[in-house]
Coordinates of C-alpha atoms in Angstrom, one line a residue:
X1 CA -3.8 7.2 -86.2
X2 CA -4.8 9.3 -83.0
X3 CA -3.4 9.1 -80.1
X4 CA -4.5 9.0 -76.7
X5 CA -2.7 10.3 -73.3
X6 CA -3.2 8.0 -70.5
X7 CA -2.8 9.4 -67.0
X8 CA 0.0 8.6 -64.7
X9 CA -2.0 7.4 -62.2
X10 CA -3.8 4.5 -64.5
X11 CA -0.7 3.5 -66.0
X12 CA 0.5 3.3 -62.7
X13 CA -2.1 1.3 -62.0
X14 CA -2.4 -1.6 -64.7
X15 CA 1.3 -1.9 -64.5
X16 CA 1.3 -2.7 -60.9
X17 CA -1.3 -5.2 -61.5
X18 CA 0.5 -6.8 -63.9
X19 CA 3.0 -6.6 -61.1
X20 CA 1.3 -8.4 -58.2
X21 CA 2.7 -12.2 -58.4
X22 CA 6.1 -10.6 -59.4
X23 CA 7.0 -8.5 -56.3
X24 CA 7.5 -5.4 -58.3
X25 CA 10.0 -2.8 -56.8
X26 CA 8.0 1.1 -57.9
X27 CA 10.9 3.8 -57.6
X28 CA 10.5 7.5 -57.6
X29 CA 13.6 8.9 -58.9
X30 CA 14.0 11.9 -58.5
X31 CA 10.8 12.7 -60.2
X32 CA 7.1 13.7 -58.7
X33 CA 4.8 10.5 -58.1
X34 CA 1.3 12.2 -58.8
X35 CA -2.1 10.7 -58.1
X36 CA -5.3 11.7 -58.7
X37 CA -8.7 10.6 -57.2
X38 CA -9.5 6.6 -57.3
X39 CA -7.2 4.5 -55.9
X40 CA -3.0 3.5 -56.3
X41 CA -3.2 -0.4 -55.8
X42 CA 0.3 -1.7 -54.6
X43 CA 0.1 -5.7 -53.8
X44 CA 3.0 -7.2 -52.7
X45 CA 5.1 -4.5 -53.7
X46 CA 8.0 -2.2 -52.3
X47 CA 7.7 2.3 -52.4
X48 CA 10.9 3.8 -52.7
X49 CA 10.7 7.3 -53.5
X50 CA 13.4 9.1 -54.2
X51 CA 11.7 12.6 -55.2
X52 CA 8.2 13.9 -54.2
X53 CA 4.9 12.0 -53.9
X54 CA 2.5 14.8 -54.7
X55 CA -0.9 13.0 -53.5
X56 CA -4.2 15.9 -52.4
X57 CA -6.7 13.5 -53.2
X58 CA -6.6 9.5 -53.7
X59 CA -5.7 6.5 -51.3
X60 CA -2.4 4.6 -51.6
X61 CA -3.9 0.9 -50.9
X62 CA -1.2 -1.8 -49.8
X63 CA -2.2 -5.2 -50.1
X64 CA -1.1 -8.7 -50.5
X65 CA 1.0 -11.0 -48.6
X66 CA 5.0 -10.8 -49.3
X67 CA 7.0 -10.6 -46.5
X68 CA 8.3 -7.2 -45.1
X69 CA 12.1 -6.5 -47.2
X70 CA 8.8 -6.5 -50.3
X71 CA 6.9 -3.9 -49.0
X72 CA 9.0 -1.1 -47.4
X73 CA 8.0 2.0 -48.0
X74 CA 11.4 4.1 -48.1
X75 CA 14.2 5.6 -50.5
X76 CA 15.7 9.0 -49.2
X77 CA 13.0 11.1 -49.3
X78 CA 10.1 11.5 -47.1
X79 CA 6.8 10.3 -48.5
X80 CA 3.7 12.2 -47.6
X81 CA -0.2 10.0 -48.8
X82 CA -3.8 12.1 -48.8
X83 CA -5.4 8.7 -47.5
X84 CA -3.4 5.0 -46.8
X85 CA -4.7 1.8 -46.6
X86 CA -2.6 -0.7 -44.8
X87 CA -4.3 -4.6 -45.8
X88 CA -1.8 -6.9 -45.4
X89 CA -2.9 -10.6 -45.6
X90 CA 0.8 -12.0 -43.7
X91 CA 4.2 -9.8 -43.2
X92 CA 4.7 -6.1 -42.5
X93 CA 4.4 -3.3 -44.1
X94 CA 7.4 -1.3 -42.9
X95 CA 9.0 1.9 -42.8
X96 CA 12.7 2.7 -43.8
X97 CA 11.5 6.7 -44.4
X98 CA 9.4 8.9 -42.9
X99 CA 5.2 8.8 -43.8
X100 CA 2.7 11.3 -43.8
X101 CA -1.0 10.7 -43.8
X102 CA -3.1 14.4 -44.1
X103 CA -6.6 11.9 -44.6
X104 CA -7.1 9.0 -42.8
X105 CA -4.8 5.4 -42.5
X106 CA -7.0 3.1 -42.5
X107 CA -6.1 -0.3 -40.9
X108 CA -7.7 -3.3 -42.2
X109 CA -5.0 -5.8 -42.3
X110 CA -1.3 -7.0 -40.7
X111 CA 0.7 -4.1 -39.2
X112 CA 2.4 -1.0 -40.6
X113 CA 5.8 -1.5 -38.5
X114 CA 7.6 2.2 -38.4
X115 CA 11.0 0.5 -38.0
X116 CA 13.0 4.1 -36.9
X117 CA 11.1 6.1 -38.9
X118 CA 8.2 8.4 -37.8
X119 CA 4.6 8.0 -39.0
X120 CA 2.8 11.6 -38.4
X121 CA -1.5 10.9 -39.1
X122 CA -4.3 13.0 -38.4
X123 CA -7.1 9.9 -38.3
X124 CA -6.7 6.9 -37.6
X125 CA -8.9 3.6 -37.8
X126 CA -9.6 0.0 -37.9
X127 CA -7.1 -0.3 -35.7
X128 CA -7.2 -3.8 -33.5
X129 CA -5.2 -6.3 -32.2
X130 CA -4.1 -7.8 -34.8
X131 CA -3.7 -4.8 -37.0
X132 CA -1.6 -2.0 -35.3
X133 CA 1.6 0.7 -35.9
X134 CA 3.8 -1.4 -35.1
X135 CA 7.1 0.5 -33.3
X136 CA 9.7 -2.5 -33.4
X137 CA 12.6 0.1 -33.0
X138 CA 13.1 4.4 -32.5
X139 CA 10.0 5.2 -34.7
X140 CA 7.1 7.0 -33.3
X141 CA 3.1 7.4 -33.9
X142 CA 2.6 11.4 -34.0
X143 CA -0.6 12.8 -33.8
X144 CA -1.7 16.4 -32.4
X145 CA -3.7 16.4 -29.3
X146 CA -5.9 19.0 -27.8
X147 CA -8.4 18.5 -24.9
X148 CA -10.4 16.1 -26.5
X149 CA -8.8 12.1 -26.2
X150 CA -7.1 10.8 -29.3
X151 CA -6.3 6.7 -29.3
X152 CA -2.5 6.2 -30.7
X153 CA -3.3 2.7 -32.0
X154 CA 0.2 1.3 -31.0
X155 CA 2.0 -2.0 -29.7
X156 CA 5.0 -4.5 -30.7
X157 CA 4.9 -7.7 -30.0
X158 CA 1.1 -7.4 -29.0
X159 CA -1.2 -4.1 -29.2
X160 CA -0.4 -1.3 -26.6
X161 CA -2.5 1.4 -27.6
X162 CA -2.3 4.3 -25.4
X163 CA -4.8 7.3 -25.4
X164 CA -4.1 10.7 -24.4
X165 CA -6.3 13.6 -23.3
X166 CA -4.2 16.7 -23.2
X167 CA -5.4 20.2 -21.2
X168 CA -2.3 22.5 -21.8
X169 CA -1.3 24.0 -24.9
X170 CA -2.3 22.1 -28.1
X171 CA 0.7 19.9 -29.3
X172 CA 2.0 17.2 -32.3
X173 CA 2.8 14.0 -29.6
X174 CA 4.9 10.9 -30.3
X175 CA 4.1 7.4 -28.9
X176 CA 6.2 4.5 -29.3
X177 CA 5.6 0.9 -27.0
X178 CA 9.2 -0.8 -26.1
X179 CA 8.3 -4.5 -24.9
X180 CA 10.8 -4.4 -21.8
X181 CA 11.6 -2.5 -18.6
X182 CA 14.7 -1.9 -17.6
X183 CA 16.9 -1.1 -14.4
X184 CA 17.9 2.1 -16.0
X185 CA 15.2 2.7 -18.7
X186 CA 18.2 1.9 -21.2
X187 CA 21.2 -0.1 -19.0
X188 CA 20.4 -2.7 -16.7
X189 CA 18.6 -6.0 -15.6
X190 CA 15.3 -6.6 -17.3
X191 CA 12.7 -6.3 -14.1
X192 CA 11.6 -9.2 -13.1
X193 CA 8.7 -9.2 -10.8
X194 CA 6.1 -6.1 -9.2
X195 CA 6.2 -5.0 -12.7
X196 CA 3.4 -4.5 -17.2
X197 CA 7.3 -5.7 -19.0
X198 CA 6.2 -2.2 -21.0
X199 CA 7.4 1.2 -21.5
X200 CA 5.6 4.0 -23.3
X201 CA 7.6 6.8 -24.5
X202 CA 6.5 9.7 -25.7
X203 CA 7.4 12.8 -26.8
X204 CA 6.4 16.8 -27.3
X205 CA 6.8 18.8 -29.7
X206 CA 7.0 21.6 -27.6
X207 CA 8.5 20.8 -24.3
X208 CA 7.1 21.9 -21.5
X209 CA 3.5 23.2 -23.1
X210 CA 1.7 20.0 -21.5
X211 CA -1.0 18.8 -19.4
X212 CA -2.0 15.1 -20.2
X213 CA -3.5 12.5 -19.0
X214 CA -2.3 9.6 -20.6
X215 CA -4.4 5.8 -19.9
X216 CA -1.7 3.0 -21.6
X217 CA -3.4 -0.7 -21.8
X218 CA -1.8 -4.5 -21.8
X219 CA -2.8 -7.7 -21.5
X220 CA -2.2 -10.2 -18.6
X221 CA 0.8 -12.2 -20.4
X222 CA 2.7 -8.8 -20.4
X223 CA 2.8 -8.7 -16.6
X224 CA 5.2 -10.0 -14.5
X225 CA 5.3 -12.2 -11.4
X226 CA 3.6 -10.7 -7.8
X227 CA 2.3 -7.5 -10.0
X228 CA -0.6 -6.8 -7.9
X229 CA -3.5 -4.7 -10.6
X230 CA -5.0 -3.5 -7.2
X231 CA -2.3 -1.2 -6.6
X232 CA -1.0 0.1 -9.7
X233 CA 1.6 3.0 -10.0
X234 CA 2.3 4.9 -13.1
X235 CA 5.8 5.5 -13.3
X236 CA 7.6 8.1 -15.0
X237 CA 11.5 7.8 -15.4
X238 CA 12.9 10.8 -14.0
X239 CA 16.8 12.1 -13.5
X240 CA 18.1 8.7 -13.5
X241 CA 15.1 6.7 -11.1
X242 CA 11.7 6.0 -12.0
X243 CA 9.5 8.0 -10.0
X244 CA 5.6 7.2 -8.8
X245 CA 3.0 9.5 -10.5
X246 CA -0.4 7.9 -9.8
X247 CA -1.8 4.9 -8.2
X248 CA -4.8 3.5 -7.9
X249 CA -6.5 0.3 -9.2
X250 CA -6.0 -0.8 -12.6
X251 CA -9.7 -1.1 -14.6
X252 CA -10.9 -3.4 -17.7
X253 CA -10.4 -7.3 -17.2
X254 CA -7.3 -8.1 -20.3
X255 CA -6.6 -5.6 -21.6
X256 CA -6.8 -3.6 -18.1
X257 CA -5.9 0.0 -18.5
X258 CA -4.6 2.6 -16.2
X259 CA -4.0 6.4 -16.5
X260 CA -1.5 8.7 -15.4
X261 CA -3.0 11.9 -14.7
X262 CA -2.1 15.9 -14.9
X263 CA 1.3 14.6 -16.5
X264 CA 3.0 17.9 -17.0
X265 CA 6.9 15.9 -18.2
X266 CA 6.2 13.6 -21.3
X267 CA 9.0 10.7 -21.1
X268 CA 9.2 7.1 -20.9
X269 CA 6.0 5.6 -18.4
X270 CA 5.4 2.3 -17.2
X271 CA 3.3 0.8 -14.9
X272 CA 4.5 -1.6 -12.0
X273 CA 3.1 -1.2 -7.6
X274 CA 5.7 0.9 -5.9
X275 CA 8.3 2.7 -7.1
X276 CA 11.3 2.2 -5.0
X277 CA 9.9 4.7 -2.3
X278 CA 10.2 4.4 1.2
X279 CA 8.5 0.8 3.0
X280 CA 7.8 -0.2 -0.7
X281 CA 8.6 -2.1 -4.0
X282 CA 10.7 -1.1 -6.3
X283 CA 9.3 -1.3 -10.0
X284 CA 13.2 -1.7 -10.4
X285 CA 13.1 -5.3 -9.1
X286 CA 15.6 -4.1 -7.2
X287 CA 14.8 -4.6 -3.7
X288 CA 14.8 -1.2 -2.0
X289 CA 15.8 -0.2 1.9
X290 CA 15.0 -1.9 4.7
X291 CA 16.0 -1.2 8.3
X292 CA 14.4 -4.4 9.5
X293 CA 11.5 -5.2 12.3
X294 CA 11.8 -3.3 14.7
X295 CA 13.3 -4.7 18.2
X296 CA 11.4 -3.2 21.5
X297 CA 12.0 -4.2 24.9
X298 CA 15.5 -5.3 23.9
X299 CA 16.9 -6.9 27.6
X300 CA 21.0 -4.7 27.7
X301 CA 21.9 -2.0 25.7
X302 CA 23.4 -3.3 22.9
X303 CA 21.4 -4.0 19.6
X304 CA 22.5 -5.9 16.5
X305 CA 20.7 -3.8 13.7
X306 CA 19.9 -5.5 9.9
X307 CA 19.4 -3.6 6.9
X308 CA 18.9 -4.9 3.5
X309 CA 20.0 -1.9 0.8
X310 CA 19.7 -2.4 -3.4
X311 CA 22.4 -4.2 -5.1
X312 CA 25.3 -2.3 -5.9
X313 CA 24.2 0.4 -3.0
X314 CA 25.6 2.0 -0.1
X315 CA 24.1 3.6 2.8
X316 CA 24.8 5.4 6.2
X317 CA 22.7 5.3 10.0
X318 CA 21.1 8.4 11.4
X319 CA 19.0 8.5 14.9
X320 CA 15.8 9.6 13.6
X321 CA 15.4 10.7 18.2
X322 CA 17.8 10.2 20.6
X323 CA 15.0 11.3 24.0
X324 CA 17.7 13.3 25.1
X325 CA 20.3 10.3 24.8
X326 CA 23.3 9.4 22.7
X327 CA 22.6 6.4 21.2
X328 CA 26.6 5.4 19.3
X329 CA 26.9 3.1 16.4
X330 CA 29.8 0.9 15.9
X331 CA 30.3 1.9 12.3
X332 CA 27.4 4.1 10.6
X333 CA 28.2 3.2 6.9
X334 CA 28.2 -0.9 8.3
X335 CA 24.8 -2.2 7.0
X336 CA 24.9 -4.6 10.1
X337 CA 26.5 -2.0 12.3
X338 CA 25.1 -2.4 16.0
X339 CA 23.4 0.4 18.5
X340 CA 24.8 0.8 22.0
X341 CA 22.3 3.2 24.1
X342 CA 21.2 3.2 27.7
X343 CA 18.3 1.2 29.3
X344 CA 14.8 2.4 28.9
X345 CA 15.7 4.4 25.9
X346 CA 13.3 4.7 22.9
X347 CA 15.1 5.6 19.1
X348 CA 14.1 5.7 16.1
X349 CA 16.8 4.9 13.7
X350 CA 17.1 5.7 9.5
X351 CA 18.9 3.3 7.4
X352 CA 19.0 5.9 4.0
X353 CA 20.7 4.9 0.3
X354 CA 23.7 7.2 -0.4
X355 CA 24.3 6.0 -3.7
X356 CA 23.7 2.9 -6.9
X357 CA 19.8 2.8 -7.0
X358 CA 16.9 4.5 -5.4
X359 CA 19.7 7.0 -3.9
X360 CA 18.0 9.1 -0.9
X361 CA 15.4 7.0 -0.5
X362 CA 15.7 4.8 3.6
X363 CA 13.5 3.0 5.5
X364 CA 13.4 3.7 9.2
X365 CA 13.1 0.8 12.5
X366 CA 12.4 1.8 16.1
X367 CA 14.6 0.2 19.3
X368 CA 13.7 0.3 22.2
X369 CA 15.4 -0.6 26.0
X370 CA 14.2 -2.6 28.6
X371 CA 14.1 -0.4 31.6
X372 CA 16.7 -2.4 34.3
X373 CA 14.2 -3.7 36.5
X374 CA 16.6 -4.9 38.7
X375 CA 15.7 -5.0 42.5
X376 CA 15.4 -5.7 46.3
X377 CA 15.8 -9.7 46.7
X378 CA 16.2 -10.1 43.1
X379 CA 19.1 -11.6 41.5
X380 CA 21.6 -8.8 41.7
X381 CA 21.8 -8.5 37.6
X382 CA 21.0 -5.6 34.9
X383 CA 19.2 -8.3 33.7
X384 CA 15.4 -6.8 32.6
X385 CA 13.3 -8.9 33.8
X386 CA 13.2 -8.9 37.4
X387 CA 9.6 -7.7 38.0
X388 CA 8.4 -8.1 41.2
X389 CA 9.3 -7.4 45.0
X390 CA 11.5 -9.6 46.6
X391 CA 11.7 -12.5 44.3
X392 CA 12.8 -13.1 40.0
X393 CA 10.3 -13.4 37.3
X394 CA 12.3 -16.7 36.0
X395 CA 10.8 -18.5 39.6
X396 CA 8.3 -20.7 38.4
X397 CA 7.5 -22.7 41.9
X398 CA 4.4 -24.4 40.7
X399 CA 5.2 -25.7 37.2
X400 CA 2.0 -23.5 35.7
X401 CA 4.0 -22.7 33.2
X402 CA 4.0 -18.3 34.6
X403 CA 6.2 -16.7 37.0
X404 CA 5.6 -16.4 40.1
X405 CA 3.6 -12.9 39.5
X406 CA 3.5 -9.9 41.2
X407 CA 3.5 -9.9 43.8
X408 CA 5.7 -12.4 44.1
X409 CA 4.1 -15.6 46.2
X410 CA 4.3 -19.1 45.4
X411 CA 1.4 -20.3 44.1
X412 CA -1.0 -19.0 41.6
X413 CA -4.1 -18.9 43.8
X414 CA -3.0 -15.8 45.4
X415 CA -1.7 -14.0 42.5
X416 CA -4.0 -11.5 40.8
X417 CA -3.5 -11.9 36.8
X418 CA -3.9 -15.6 36.3
X419 CA -5.2 -18.0 33.4
X420 CA -8.6 -19.2 33.5
X421 CA -10.1 -22.4 32.0
X422 CA -13.2 -23.2 29.5
X423 CA -14.9 -24.5 33.0
X424 CA -14.5 -21.1 35.1
X425 CA -16.3 -19.4 32.8
X426 CA -19.8 -19.4 34.0
X427 CA -18.0 -18.7 37.3
X428 CA -15.7 -16.3 37.0
X429 CA -17.4 -13.9 34.6
X430 CA -20.4 -14.3 36.1
X431 CA -18.9 -13.0 39.0
X432 CA -16.9 -10.4 37.2
X433 CA -20.5 -9.1 35.3
X434 CA -22.2 -8.5 38.8
X435 CA -19.2 -6.6 40.2
X436 CA -19.5 -4.7 36.9
X437 CA -23.3 -4.0 37.3
X438 CA -22.8 -3.1 41.4
X439 CA -20.4 -0.7 39.6
X440 CA -22.1 1.2 36.7
X441 CA -25.4 0.9 38.7
X442 CA -23.9 2.9 41.5
X443 CA -24.7 6.9 41.6
X444 CA -22.8 9.7 42.6
X445 CA -23.7 12.2 44.9
X446 CA -23.2 14.8 42.7
X447 CA -25.6 17.3 40.9
X448 CA -25.3 18.0 37.2
X449 CA -25.8 21.9 38.3
X450 CA -23.7 25.0 36.8
X451 CA -21.7 25.7 40.3
X452 CA -20.2 21.4 40.5
X453 CA -16.5 21.2 40.6
X454 CA -14.6 17.9 40.3
X455 CA -11.4 18.7 42.6
X456 CA -8.5 17.3 41.0
X457 CA -7.7 14.8 43.9
X458 CA -11.3 13.6 43.8
X459 CA -13.8 13.8 46.9
X460 CA -13.3 11.8 50.0
X461 CA -15.3 8.3 48.0
X462 CA -15.2 9.2 44.4
X463 CA -11.8 9.8 43.3
X464 CA -12.9 9.2 39.4
X465 CA -16.4 10.5 39.6
X466 CA -18.8 8.5 37.1
X467 CA -22.1 10.0 36.7
X468 CA -24.9 8.0 35.4
X469 CA -28.4 8.3 33.2
X470 CA -30.4 6.0 31.4
X471 CA -31.3 8.4 28.5
X472 CA -29.5 12.2 29.2
X473 CA -27.0 13.4 31.0
X474 CA -27.0 17.3 30.6
X475 CA -24.1 19.8 31.6
X476 CA -25.5 22.6 32.7
X477 CA -23.5 26.4 31.5
X478 CA -20.5 26.9 33.8
X479 CA -20.1 23.0 34.4
X480 CA -16.4 22.4 34.3
X481 CA -13.2 19.6 35.9
X482 CA -10.2 21.1 37.5
X483 CA -6.9 20.4 35.8
X484 CA -6.2 17.0 36.4
X485 CA -8.8 15.9 37.0
X486 CA -11.2 12.7 35.2
X487 CA -14.8 12.5 34.5
X488 CA -17.0 9.7 32.6
X489 CA -20.1 9.5 31.7
X490 CA -22.0 6.8 30.6
X491 CA -26.1 6.0 29.3
X492 CA -26.7 2.6 31.0
X493 CA -29.9 0.4 30.8
X494 CA -31.7 1.2 34.7
X495 CA -31.7 -2.5 35.5
X496 CA -32.1 -3.0 39.8
X497 CA -29.0 -3.3 42.1
X498 CA -28.0 -6.7 42.0
X499 CA -27.6 -7.3 45.7
X500 CA -31.4 -5.8 45.9
X501 CA -32.9 -7.5 43.3
X502 CA -36.5 -9.0 44.5
X503 CA -38.3 -9.8 41.4
X504 CA -38.5 -12.1 38.3
X505 CA -38.8 -9.3 36.0
X506 CA -35.7 -7.3 37.9
X507 CA -33.8 -10.9 37.9
X508 CA -34.3 -11.7 33.9
X509 CA -33.9 -8.6 33.2
X510 CA -29.8 -9.2 35.3
X511 CA -29.7 -12.2 33.9
X512 CA -30.1 -10.6 29.7
X513 CA -27.7 -8.1 29.9
X514 CA -25.2 -10.9 31.7
X515 CA -25.0 -13.1 29.2
X516 CA -24.9 -10.6 26.6
X517 CA -21.8 -9.2 27.8
X518 CA -20.5 -12.8 28.7
X519 CA -21.8 -13.8 24.7
X520 CA -19.5 -10.2 23.2
X521 CA -16.4 -11.6 25.5
X522 CA -16.3 -14.7 24.3
X523 CA -17.3 -13.8 21.0
X524 CA -14.0 -15.5 18.3
X525 CA -11.6 -12.7 17.4
X526 CA -10.8 -12.1 13.7
X527 CA -7.7 -14.5 13.0
X528 CA -4.5 -12.2 12.1
X529 CA -5.3 -9.9 14.8
X530 CA -3.1 -9.2 18.0
X531 CA -6.3 -8.3 20.3
X532 CA -7.2 -7.0 24.2
X533 CA -10.4 -7.1 25.6
X534 CA -11.5 -5.8 29.1
X535 CA -14.6 -6.9 31.3
X536 CA -16.0 -4.8 32.6
X537 CA -14.1 -1.8 31.6
X538 CA -15.2 -0.1 35.3
X539 CA -13.2 -2.2 37.4
X540 CA -14.6 -2.6 41.5
X541 CA -12.8 -5.5 42.2
X542 CA -11.7 -7.6 39.1
X543 CA -11.5 -8.1 35.6
X544 CA -11.7 -10.3 33.1
X545 CA -9.0 -9.6 30.2
X546 CA -8.9 -11.3 26.6
X547 CA -5.6 -12.0 25.1
X548 CA -5.7 -13.2 20.9
X549 CA -2.7 -13.6 19.3
X550 CA -2.4 -14.8 15.5
X551 CA 1.0 -16.1 15.8
X552 CA 3.3 -18.2 18.1
X553 CA 5.4 -15.4 20.1
X554 CA 6.8 -14.3 23.1
X555 CA 4.6 -11.5 24.9
X556 CA 4.6 -9.1 28.0
X557 CA 1.7 -7.5 29.5
X558 CA 2.1 -4.3 31.4
X559 CA 0.2 -2.1 33.5
X560 CA 0.3 2.0 33.5
X561 CA -1.3 4.3 35.9
X562 CA -3.0 7.3 34.3
X563 CA 0.1 8.9 34.8
X564 CA 2.0 6.4 32.1
X565 CA 3.9 4.9 34.8
X566 CA 4.2 1.0 35.0
X567 CA 2.7 0.1 38.6
X568 CA 3.0 -3.8 37.6
X569 CA 4.6 -6.2 35.1
X570 CA 1.6 -9.5 34.7
X571 CA 3.9 -10.9 31.9
X572 CA 7.1 -10.0 31.1
X573 CA 8.7 -11.8 27.4
X574 CA 6.7 -14.8 28.8
X575 CA 6.2 -18.0 24.9
X576 CA 2.9 -18.3 24.5
X577 CA 1.2 -20.1 21.6
X578 CA -1.2 -18.9 19.1
X579 CA -4.6 -18.6 20.6
X580 CA -6.8 -17.5 23.1
X581 CA -6.2 -16.6 26.3
X582 CA -8.0 -15.5 29.3
X583 CA -7.0 -14.4 32.3
X584 CA -8.8 -13.3 35.6
X585 CA -7.1 -9.3 37.2
X586 CA -7.5 -8.2 40.4
X587 CA -7.6 -4.9 40.9
X588 CA -9.1 -4.4 44.7
X589 CA -5.9 -3.3 46.3
X590 CA -5.4 -0.4 43.6
X591 CA -6.1 2.9 44.3
X592 CA -9.4 4.3 42.2
X593 CA -8.8 5.8 38.9
X594 CA -7.6 5.1 35.0
X595 CA -5.2 2.5 33.9
X596 CA -3.9 1.3 31.0
X597 CA -3.4 -2.6 30.0
X598 CA -0.8 -2.9 27.6
X599 CA -0.1 -6.7 25.7
X600 CA 3.4 -6.3 23.8
X601 CA 4.1 -8.8 21.3
X602 CA 7.1 -9.3 19.1
X603 CA 6.3 -7.0 16.5
X604 CA 3.0 -5.6 17.7
X605 CA 1.2 -3.8 20.8
X606 CA -2.1 -3.0 21.6
X607 CA -3.7 -0.8 24.7
X608 CA -7.6 -0.7 26.2
X609 CA -7.6 2.5 29.5
X610 CA -10.1 1.0 31.8
X611 CA -11.2 2.9 35.6
X612 CA -10.5 1.4 38.7
X613 CA -14.1 2.3 41.0
X614 CA -13.7 3.2 44.6

């Protein structure tokens, strides 16, 4: 009888097909497993390679629904396949030994679980959210990356692929995904908020040659509480701490993605918000250092500081500026130290983390002590609250809710800074607008020629010179103002002087101007802002002042001249409810010139500049 030689791969195919219902264990014990073109189909079968798999053509296809343990590719030797297809309808194909695929790795069903073994592949097809390369251990997917984008279809409990473009030296890069972010990467508490709960680990075969753009992907279920996609940070774990590399908004809509750009050192990366930096929120889930809120215009010469620092860390206080004074800390190492300074002193204080989490990171706070305003006729105490000659601002003789003002008058009727009510809008604002028009339409008696010089002290009738025109103001060559003088130029409508209105047309134009100015002044202020408006900004007799408060707070209102000297204290630490307040400011006794009106809240400060014209 004639004998027929059957190629080994045909025999294996037949044997394995027979054993597909019995969860066959295929062992290559120290020899060579040689395959040719066609398929070697392993259905519910475990492959143990203790020798050499020599597959230069053909495809090994792993199929079935066997448990992980009965679908393992392992042994004492690494396996090299030409083409490898994973098509499990249930469970995974785990690796217990390194595998290389020289041709195509086709993902048609289920997961290829690397566990602690590496997989090297050239081309990967078919991966998606229910079939991908699982990185449940230390094993990595390795692919060669150049300046053409390469996708690493990896994930663990979910699909979290990475896309990489490398404009540096062509290199073999490795990628794996971890499902949890720890404070210190491999130790410490799990991060609880302000982060995506994923870490992407990347390696390079030749260290230092990469310049990579790394795009990572995640799902909304992997976002921890308080994470803000609009302010995402691509963070790298470097030198024992998380460091931000790129910031911006995430793209996509579940899944989401973000790209870290120009990354030259590969390692562990995650996505969070601000990464443990000054005035930020740590991705580590640890509160960053906080020096506390600014404490401005404190009455006295001592203040209690109130900083915070990451758990387990210590810090130290330092002074950023002394402004000529020498402030003293009660204990610079004490997070709740007190600071002693001087009246009128302004200091920038810094609380710096000395050890533990976020080392060398700092936050700053500004502290200022009010000028001692005890004056003749005051209460004789250095209490920072005496604000008027011959009186004390704690007196409210007419029960108006306002102190007797800076002129120390017994009633608000003669004060130069008083509230006015809704019923007074038309009368007061109308009067002020007429004064504004009168001021704006006044003509300076100087011409714009090359020989005009504005004296530093101003001319007798015009200490502040205002030039006006309907459409153009031209300064001829050589025009200049001496040092210390002030110059303003306005383009205003050619409206008639309200004191000389003779026609209905002129009266109508003036009325329209007044109504427009009043409407703008009375328009609602955007919520959430401390706001200040002055009408007009060139004042002859009086001005209307609008103050909008975003919340209940103590406010102070000061008037400064152009040299920065405080001329008047109009309000000093008065409690006001959230809302809008209108005041009438009498400027009739102020010398002409530039002034600054300043409103100081508990955390905000707003200033407006205006001119008093004489």
